[in-house]
Short mmCIF file of C-alpha atoms and ligand atoms in Angstrom, two decimals:
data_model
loop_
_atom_site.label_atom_id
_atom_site.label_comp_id
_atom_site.label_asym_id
_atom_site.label_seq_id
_atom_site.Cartn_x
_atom_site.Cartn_y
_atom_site.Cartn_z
CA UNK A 1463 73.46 -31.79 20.91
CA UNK A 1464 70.59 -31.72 18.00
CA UNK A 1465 69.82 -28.24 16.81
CA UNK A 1466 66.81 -28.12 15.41
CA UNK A 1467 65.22 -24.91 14.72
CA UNK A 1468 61.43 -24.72 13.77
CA UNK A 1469 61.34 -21.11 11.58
CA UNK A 1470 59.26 -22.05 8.69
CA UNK A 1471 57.59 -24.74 7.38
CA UNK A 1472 58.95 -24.17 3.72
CA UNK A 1473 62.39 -24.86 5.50
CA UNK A 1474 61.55 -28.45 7.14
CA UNK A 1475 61.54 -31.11 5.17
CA UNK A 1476 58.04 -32.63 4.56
CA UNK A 1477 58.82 -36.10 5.86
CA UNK A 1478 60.08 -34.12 9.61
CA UNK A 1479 56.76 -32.81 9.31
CA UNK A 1480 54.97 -35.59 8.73
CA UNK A 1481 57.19 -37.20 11.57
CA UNK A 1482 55.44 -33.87 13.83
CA UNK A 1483 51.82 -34.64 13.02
CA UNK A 1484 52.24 -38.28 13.35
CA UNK A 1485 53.88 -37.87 16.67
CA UNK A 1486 51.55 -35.61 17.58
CA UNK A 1487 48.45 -37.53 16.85
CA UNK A 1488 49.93 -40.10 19.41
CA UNK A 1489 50.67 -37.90 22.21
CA UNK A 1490 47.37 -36.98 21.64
CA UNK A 1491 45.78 -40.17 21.81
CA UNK A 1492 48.18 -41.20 24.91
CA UNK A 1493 46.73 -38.01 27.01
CA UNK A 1494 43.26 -38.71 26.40
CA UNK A 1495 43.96 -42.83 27.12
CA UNK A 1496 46.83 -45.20 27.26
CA UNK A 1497 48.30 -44.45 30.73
CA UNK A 1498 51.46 -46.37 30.37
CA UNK A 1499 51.78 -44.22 26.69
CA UNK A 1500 51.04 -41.25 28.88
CA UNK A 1501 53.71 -41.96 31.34
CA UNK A 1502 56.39 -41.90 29.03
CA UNK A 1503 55.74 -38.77 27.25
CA UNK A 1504 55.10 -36.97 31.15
CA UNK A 1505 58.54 -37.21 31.87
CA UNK A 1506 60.28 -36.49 27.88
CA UNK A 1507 61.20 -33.04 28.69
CA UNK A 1508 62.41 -33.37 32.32
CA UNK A 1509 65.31 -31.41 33.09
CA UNK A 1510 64.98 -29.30 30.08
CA UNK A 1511 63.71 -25.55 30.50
CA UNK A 1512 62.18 -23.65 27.65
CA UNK A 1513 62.11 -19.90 27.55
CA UNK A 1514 59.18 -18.06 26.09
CA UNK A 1515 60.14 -14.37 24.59
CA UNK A 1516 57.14 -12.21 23.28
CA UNK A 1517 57.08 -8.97 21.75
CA UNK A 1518 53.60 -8.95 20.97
CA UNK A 1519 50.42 -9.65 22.75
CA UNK A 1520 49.92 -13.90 23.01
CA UNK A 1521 46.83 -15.80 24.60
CA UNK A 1522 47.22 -19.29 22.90
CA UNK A 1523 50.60 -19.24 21.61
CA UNK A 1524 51.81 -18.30 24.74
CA UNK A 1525 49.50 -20.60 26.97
CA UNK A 1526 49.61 -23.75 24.66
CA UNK A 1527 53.66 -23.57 25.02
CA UNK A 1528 53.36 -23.43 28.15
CA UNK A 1529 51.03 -26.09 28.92
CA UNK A 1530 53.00 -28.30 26.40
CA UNK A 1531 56.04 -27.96 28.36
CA UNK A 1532 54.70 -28.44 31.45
CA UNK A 1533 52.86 -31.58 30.66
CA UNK A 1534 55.87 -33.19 29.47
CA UNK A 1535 57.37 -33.07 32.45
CA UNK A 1536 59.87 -29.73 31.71
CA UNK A 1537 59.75 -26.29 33.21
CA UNK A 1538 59.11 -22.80 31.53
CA UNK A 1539 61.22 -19.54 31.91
CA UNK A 1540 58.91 -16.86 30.91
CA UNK A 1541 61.11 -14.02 29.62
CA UNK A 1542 60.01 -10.37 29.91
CA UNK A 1543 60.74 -7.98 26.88
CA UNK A 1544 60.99 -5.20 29.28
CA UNK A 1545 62.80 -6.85 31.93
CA UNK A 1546 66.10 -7.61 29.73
CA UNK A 1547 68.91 -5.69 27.97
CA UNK A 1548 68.23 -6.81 24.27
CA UNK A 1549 67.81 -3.44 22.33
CA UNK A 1550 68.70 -1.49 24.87
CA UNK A 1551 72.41 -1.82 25.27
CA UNK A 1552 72.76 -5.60 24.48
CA UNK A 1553 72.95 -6.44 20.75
CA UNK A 1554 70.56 -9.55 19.88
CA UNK A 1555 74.02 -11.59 19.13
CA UNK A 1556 74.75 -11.23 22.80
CA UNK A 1557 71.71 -11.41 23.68
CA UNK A 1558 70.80 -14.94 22.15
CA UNK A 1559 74.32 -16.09 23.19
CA UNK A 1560 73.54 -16.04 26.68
CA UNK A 1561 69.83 -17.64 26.67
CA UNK A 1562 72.10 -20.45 24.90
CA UNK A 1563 73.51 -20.82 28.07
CA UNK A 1564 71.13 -21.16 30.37
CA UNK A 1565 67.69 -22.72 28.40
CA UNK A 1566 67.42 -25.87 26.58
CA UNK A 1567 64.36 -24.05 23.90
CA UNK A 1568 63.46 -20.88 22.92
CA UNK A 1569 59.88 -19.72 21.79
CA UNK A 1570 60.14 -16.21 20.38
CA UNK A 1571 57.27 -13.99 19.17
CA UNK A 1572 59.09 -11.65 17.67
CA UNK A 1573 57.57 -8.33 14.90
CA UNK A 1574 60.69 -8.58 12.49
CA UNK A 1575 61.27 -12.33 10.69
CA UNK A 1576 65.08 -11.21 10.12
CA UNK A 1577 64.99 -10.48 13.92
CA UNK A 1578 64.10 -14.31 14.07
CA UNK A 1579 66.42 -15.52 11.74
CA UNK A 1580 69.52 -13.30 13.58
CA UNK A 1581 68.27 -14.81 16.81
CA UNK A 1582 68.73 -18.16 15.28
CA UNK A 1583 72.36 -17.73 13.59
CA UNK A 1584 73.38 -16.91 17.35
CA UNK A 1585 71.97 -19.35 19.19
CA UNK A 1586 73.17 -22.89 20.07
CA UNK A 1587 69.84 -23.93 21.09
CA UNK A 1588 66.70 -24.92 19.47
CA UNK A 1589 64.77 -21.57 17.98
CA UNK A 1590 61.02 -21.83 17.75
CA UNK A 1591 58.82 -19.37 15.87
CA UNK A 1592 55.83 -18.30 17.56
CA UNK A 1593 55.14 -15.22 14.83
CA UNK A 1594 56.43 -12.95 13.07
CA UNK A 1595 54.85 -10.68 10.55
CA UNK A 1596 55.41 -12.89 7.92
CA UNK A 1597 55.05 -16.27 9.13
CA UNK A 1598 52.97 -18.34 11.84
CA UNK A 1599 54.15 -21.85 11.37
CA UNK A 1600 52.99 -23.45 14.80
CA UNK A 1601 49.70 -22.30 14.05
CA UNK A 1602 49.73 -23.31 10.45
CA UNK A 1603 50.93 -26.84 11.43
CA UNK A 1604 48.78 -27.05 14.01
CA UNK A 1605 45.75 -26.56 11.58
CA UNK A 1606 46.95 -29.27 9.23
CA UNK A 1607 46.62 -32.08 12.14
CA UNK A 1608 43.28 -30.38 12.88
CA UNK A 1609 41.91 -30.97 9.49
CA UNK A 1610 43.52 -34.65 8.77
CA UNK A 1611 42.33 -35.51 12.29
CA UNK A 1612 38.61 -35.19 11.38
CA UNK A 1613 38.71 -35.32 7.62
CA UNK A 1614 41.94 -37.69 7.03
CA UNK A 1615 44.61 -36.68 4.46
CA UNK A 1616 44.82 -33.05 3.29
CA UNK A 1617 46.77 -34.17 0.25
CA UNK A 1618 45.04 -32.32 -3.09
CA UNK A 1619 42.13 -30.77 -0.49
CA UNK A 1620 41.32 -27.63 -1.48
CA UNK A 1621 41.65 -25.31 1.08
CA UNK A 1622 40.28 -21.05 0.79
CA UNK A 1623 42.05 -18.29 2.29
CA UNK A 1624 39.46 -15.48 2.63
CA UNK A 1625 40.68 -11.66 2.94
CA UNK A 1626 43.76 -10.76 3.27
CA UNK A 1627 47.02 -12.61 2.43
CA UNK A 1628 49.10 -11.87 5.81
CA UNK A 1629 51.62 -14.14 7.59
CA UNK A 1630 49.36 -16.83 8.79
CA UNK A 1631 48.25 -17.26 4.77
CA UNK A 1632 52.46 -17.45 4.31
CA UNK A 1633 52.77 -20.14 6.07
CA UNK A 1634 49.76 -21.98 4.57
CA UNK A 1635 51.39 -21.23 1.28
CA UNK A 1636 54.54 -23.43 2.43
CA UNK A 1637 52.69 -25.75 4.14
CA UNK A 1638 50.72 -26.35 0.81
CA UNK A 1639 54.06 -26.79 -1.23
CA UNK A 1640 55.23 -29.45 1.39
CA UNK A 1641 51.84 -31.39 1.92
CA UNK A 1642 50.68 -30.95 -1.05
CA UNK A 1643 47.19 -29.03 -1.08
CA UNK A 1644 45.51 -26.47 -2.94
CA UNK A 1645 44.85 -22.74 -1.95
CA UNK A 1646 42.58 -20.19 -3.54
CA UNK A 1647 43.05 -16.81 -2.32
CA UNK A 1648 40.17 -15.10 -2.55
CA UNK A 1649 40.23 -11.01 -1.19
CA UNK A 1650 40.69 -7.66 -3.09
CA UNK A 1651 43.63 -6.72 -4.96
CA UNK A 1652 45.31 -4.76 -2.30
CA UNK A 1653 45.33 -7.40 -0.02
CA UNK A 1654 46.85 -10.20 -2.36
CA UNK A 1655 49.82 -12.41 -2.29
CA UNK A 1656 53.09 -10.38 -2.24
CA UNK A 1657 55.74 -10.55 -4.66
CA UNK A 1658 57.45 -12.31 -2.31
CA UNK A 1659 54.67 -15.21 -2.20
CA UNK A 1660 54.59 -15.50 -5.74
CA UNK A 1661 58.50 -15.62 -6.28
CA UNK A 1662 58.36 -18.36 -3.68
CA UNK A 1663 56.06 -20.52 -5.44
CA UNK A 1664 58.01 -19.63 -8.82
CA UNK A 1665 60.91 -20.80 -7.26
CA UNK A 1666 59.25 -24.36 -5.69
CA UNK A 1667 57.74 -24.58 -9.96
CA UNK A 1668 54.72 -24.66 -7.84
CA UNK A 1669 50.84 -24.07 -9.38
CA UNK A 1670 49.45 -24.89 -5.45
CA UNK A 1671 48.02 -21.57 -5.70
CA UNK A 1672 45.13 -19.86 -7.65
CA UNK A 1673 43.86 -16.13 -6.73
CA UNK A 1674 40.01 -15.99 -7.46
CA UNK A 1675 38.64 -12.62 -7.23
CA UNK A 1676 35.28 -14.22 -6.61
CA UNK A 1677 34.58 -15.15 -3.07
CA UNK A 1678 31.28 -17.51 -3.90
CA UNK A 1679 33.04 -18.88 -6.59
CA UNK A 1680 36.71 -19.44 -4.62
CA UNK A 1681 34.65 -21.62 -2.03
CA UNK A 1682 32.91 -24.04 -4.55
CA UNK A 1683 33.57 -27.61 -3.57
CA UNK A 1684 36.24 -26.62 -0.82
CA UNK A 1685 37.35 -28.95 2.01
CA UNK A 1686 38.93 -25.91 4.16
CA UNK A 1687 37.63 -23.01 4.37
CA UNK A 1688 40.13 -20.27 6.80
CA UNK A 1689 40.29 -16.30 7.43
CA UNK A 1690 41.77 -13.62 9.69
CA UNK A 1691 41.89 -10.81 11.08
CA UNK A 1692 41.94 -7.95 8.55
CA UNK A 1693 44.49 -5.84 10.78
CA UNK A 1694 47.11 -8.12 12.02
CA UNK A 1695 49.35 -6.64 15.41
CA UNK A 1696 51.92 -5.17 13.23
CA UNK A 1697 49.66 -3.56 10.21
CA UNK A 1698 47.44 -0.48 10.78
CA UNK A 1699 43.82 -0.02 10.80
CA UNK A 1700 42.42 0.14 7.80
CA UNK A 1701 40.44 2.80 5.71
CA UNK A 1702 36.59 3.01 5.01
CA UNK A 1703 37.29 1.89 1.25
CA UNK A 1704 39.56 -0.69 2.73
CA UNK A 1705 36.77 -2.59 4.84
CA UNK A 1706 34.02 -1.91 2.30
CA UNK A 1707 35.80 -3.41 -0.25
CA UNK A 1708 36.85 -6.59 2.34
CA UNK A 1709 32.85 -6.99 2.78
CA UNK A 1710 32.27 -9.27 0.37
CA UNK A 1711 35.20 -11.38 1.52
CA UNK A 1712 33.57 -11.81 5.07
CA UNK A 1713 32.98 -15.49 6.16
CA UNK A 1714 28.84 -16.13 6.63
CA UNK A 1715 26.80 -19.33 7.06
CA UNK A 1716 25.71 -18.23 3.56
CA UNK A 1717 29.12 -18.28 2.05
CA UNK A 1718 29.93 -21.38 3.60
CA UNK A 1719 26.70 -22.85 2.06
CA UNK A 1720 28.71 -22.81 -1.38
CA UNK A 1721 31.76 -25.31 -0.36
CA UNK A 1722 31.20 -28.80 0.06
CA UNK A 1723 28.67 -30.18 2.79
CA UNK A 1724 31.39 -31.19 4.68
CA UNK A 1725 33.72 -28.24 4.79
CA UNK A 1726 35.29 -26.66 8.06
CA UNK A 1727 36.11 -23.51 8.62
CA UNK A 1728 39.28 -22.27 11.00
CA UNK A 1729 40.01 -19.43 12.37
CA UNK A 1730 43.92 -19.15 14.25
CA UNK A 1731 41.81 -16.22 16.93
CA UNK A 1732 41.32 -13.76 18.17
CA UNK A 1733 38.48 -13.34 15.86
CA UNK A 1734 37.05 -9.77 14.88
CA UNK A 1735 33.71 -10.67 15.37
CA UNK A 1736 31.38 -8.74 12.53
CA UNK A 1737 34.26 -7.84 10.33
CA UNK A 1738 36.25 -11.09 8.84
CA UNK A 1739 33.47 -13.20 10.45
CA UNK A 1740 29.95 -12.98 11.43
CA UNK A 1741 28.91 -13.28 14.83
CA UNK A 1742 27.36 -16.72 14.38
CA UNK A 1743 30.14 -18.59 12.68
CA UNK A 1744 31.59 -19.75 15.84
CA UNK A 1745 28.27 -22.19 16.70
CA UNK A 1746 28.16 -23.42 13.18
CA UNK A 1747 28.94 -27.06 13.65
CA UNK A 1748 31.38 -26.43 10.55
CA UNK A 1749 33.79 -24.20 12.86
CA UNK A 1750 36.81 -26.32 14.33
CA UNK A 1751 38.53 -23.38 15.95
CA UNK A 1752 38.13 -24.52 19.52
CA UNK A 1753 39.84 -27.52 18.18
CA UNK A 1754 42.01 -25.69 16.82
CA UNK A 1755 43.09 -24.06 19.39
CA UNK A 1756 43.39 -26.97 21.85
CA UNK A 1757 45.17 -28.73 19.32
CA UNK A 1758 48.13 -25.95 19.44
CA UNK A 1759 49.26 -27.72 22.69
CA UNK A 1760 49.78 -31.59 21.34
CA UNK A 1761 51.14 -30.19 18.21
CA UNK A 1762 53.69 -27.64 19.76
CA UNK A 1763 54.85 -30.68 22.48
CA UNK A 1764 55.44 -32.66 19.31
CA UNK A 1765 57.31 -29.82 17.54
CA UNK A 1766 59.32 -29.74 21.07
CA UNK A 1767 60.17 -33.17 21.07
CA UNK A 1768 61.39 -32.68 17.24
CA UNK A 1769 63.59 -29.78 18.17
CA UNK A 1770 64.93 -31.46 20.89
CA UNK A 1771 66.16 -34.39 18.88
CA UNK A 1772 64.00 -36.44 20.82
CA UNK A 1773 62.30 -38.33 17.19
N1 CP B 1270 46.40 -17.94 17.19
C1 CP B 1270 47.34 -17.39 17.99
O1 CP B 1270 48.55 -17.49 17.77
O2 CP B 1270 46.85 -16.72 19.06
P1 CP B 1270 47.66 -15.82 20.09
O3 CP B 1270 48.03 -14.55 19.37
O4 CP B 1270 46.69 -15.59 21.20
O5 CP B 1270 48.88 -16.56 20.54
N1 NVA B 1271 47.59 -12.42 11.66
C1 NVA B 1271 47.43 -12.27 13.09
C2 NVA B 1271 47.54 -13.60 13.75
C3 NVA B 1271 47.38 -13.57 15.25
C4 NVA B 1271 47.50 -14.93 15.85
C5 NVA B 1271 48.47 -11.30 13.61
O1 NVA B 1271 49.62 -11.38 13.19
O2 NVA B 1271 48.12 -10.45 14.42
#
C-alpha cells in the first residue's frame, strides 16, 4: 500500500507538487464540465474512509475535507477529540496504531507539529496536515493553484507577507523554495521570521526571502499580496504596543494601490476585520479569498488522490 504523508511542503518534492496542482486544475475543470471526466473522479475514493481529527476550531479546513471526500465518491469518519482515549490513558503511538486499522486517511489539526510528526511515525496510513502552529500546507498549496489559476505561473512572482510571520507564512516560505517565488516579509521586528525560518533557508542556500521593514515599499511591483490574523489559535492576544506597532502593517485599498495594477490579495480566513485588514478589502475586486477558499476543496481531493497513491 502507498504511504504518502502530506506534512510539509518543504518535505514533497516539487515535481509531486506540481503533479497536485496539475491534477487539481483538472478535477477542477471536470466538476465544472466534462461529465464523462467527472464520472471518473466521483467514484476514485470509493471504499476508502478518511478520518478527520481536530484539536482546534475548523470551518474550511474541516468542511473542504469533507466535501472533497465526499465528492469523490468516499466516506468521512469525523473523529471527536473528546470522545477518544488519546491523552487520556492512550499514548498517541497506540492511539495512531489503531486509526491505522480501521481508516484509509487521516486529516489531523493538531496544536503541536512534533505531535504531527509522532502521529505519522505510528501510522501505516496516509497522514495529512490540516495545521499546526507552525505549518498550514493545504492552505498554502491551495493558494499557489489560486494564484497560477488566474495569473499563470508563480515562478519568480513576488509575493508580500504582511504582519506577522506565523505558520501559514512557514509554509509559504517552503512553498517559495520549491516553486520558486519571492517573499518580502514586511511587519515589526517582534513579529519576524524565526531562527528557525532563517536556518531553513540557510540550509536550502536559499535568498527567496527579503525582510523589508517598510510596508509601502515591501508591496512595490508585487504580484501577491497575503496577511493574517495577528493572534493565531495557539498565540495570545496581544499588547497595546503590540497592535500599534502592527498598524502600519494593516492591508488597505491604499496600500494595495502601491503593488502592481494587477496584484491579488489572499487571505487563508477567518479575517479580523479592522485589525490585519480593513473592512472593505473583501469587495475589492483584487481579493481572491472566496476563491480561495473554494479552491481548498479541488486542491485537498487532489492532495487525497496523491496520498492515496492514486497519481
Ligand atoms: N483557512 C483555514 O484553514 O480555515 P479554518 O481554520 O476555518 O479551517
Ligand atoms: N494562523 C491562523 C490560521 C487559521 C487558518 C491560525 O493558526 O489560527
Amino acid at each position: 500500500m502507498i504511504v504518502n504523508n502530506f506534512l510539509n511542503l518543504n518535505e514533497i518534492a516539487p515535481k509531486n507538487l506540481e503533479a497536485i496542482l496539475e491534477d487539481a486544475s483538472k478535477i477542477k475543470k471536470a466538476t465544472l464540465g466534462d461529465t464523462v471526466l467527472n464520472e471518473s473522479y466521483s467514484s476514485c475514493l470509493n471504499n476508502t474512509i478518511t478520518g478527520l481529527l481536530f484539536e482546534k476550531l475548523s470551518t474550511r479546513t474541516r468542511l473542504s475535507f469533507e466535501a472533497a471526500v465526499l465528492k469523490l465518491g468516499g466516506q468521512v469518519s469525523n473523529i471527536r477529540k473528546d470522545e477518544i482515549h488519546l491523552g487520556q490513558g492512550e499514548t498517541l503511538q497506540d492511539t495512531s496504531a489503531m486509526f491505522s486499522l480501521f481508516l484509509d486517511v487521516l486529516v489531523l489539526r493538531l496544536y503541536e507539529e512534533e505531535k504531527l510528526y509522532e502521529f505519522a511515525s505510528n501510522s501505516k496510513i496516509p497522514i495529512i496536515n490540516g495545521l499546526t502552529n507552525e505549518s498550514h500546507p493545504c492552505q498554502v498549496l491551495t493558494d499557489i493553484f489560486t494564484f497560477q489559476e488566474i495569473r499563470g505561473s508563480i515562478i519568480g512572482k513576488k509575493v508580500v507577507w504582511l504582519g506577522v510571520a506565523n505558520n501559514v507564512f512557514q509554509s509559504f516560505l517552503h512553498a517559495a523554495v520549491a516553486l520558486k517565488f519571492q517573499i518580502v516579509f514586511s511587519g515589526p521586528l517582534k513579529f519576524q521570521p524565526s531562527e528557525r525560518m532563517l536556518e531553513f533557508l540557510q540550509k536550502q542556500n536559499s535568498d527567496c526571502l527579503t525582510i523589508e521593514p517598510n510596508p509601502v515599499v515591501a508591496v512595490e511591483n508585487a504580484d501577491l499580496v497575503v496577511t493574517d490574523k495577528w493572534v493565531s489559535m495557539h498565540d495570545n492576544q496581544l499588547s497595546k504596543s503590540d497592535l500599534d506597532d502592527l498598524a502600519s502593517f494593516r492591508v488597505t485599498k491604499e496600500l494595495l494601490s502601491c503593488a502592481r495594477m494587477d496584484v491579488l490579495f489572499m487571505h487563508c480566513l477567518p479575517a479580523d476585520k479592522g485589525q490585519e485588514v480593513s473592512h472593505d478589502i473583501f469587495e475589492d475586486k483584487r481579493c481572491v479569498a472566496l476563491q480561495e477558499a473554494e479552491n481548498r476543496m479541488h486542491v485537498q481531493k487532489s492532495i487525497l488522490r496523491w496520498c492515496l497513491g492514486l497519481f
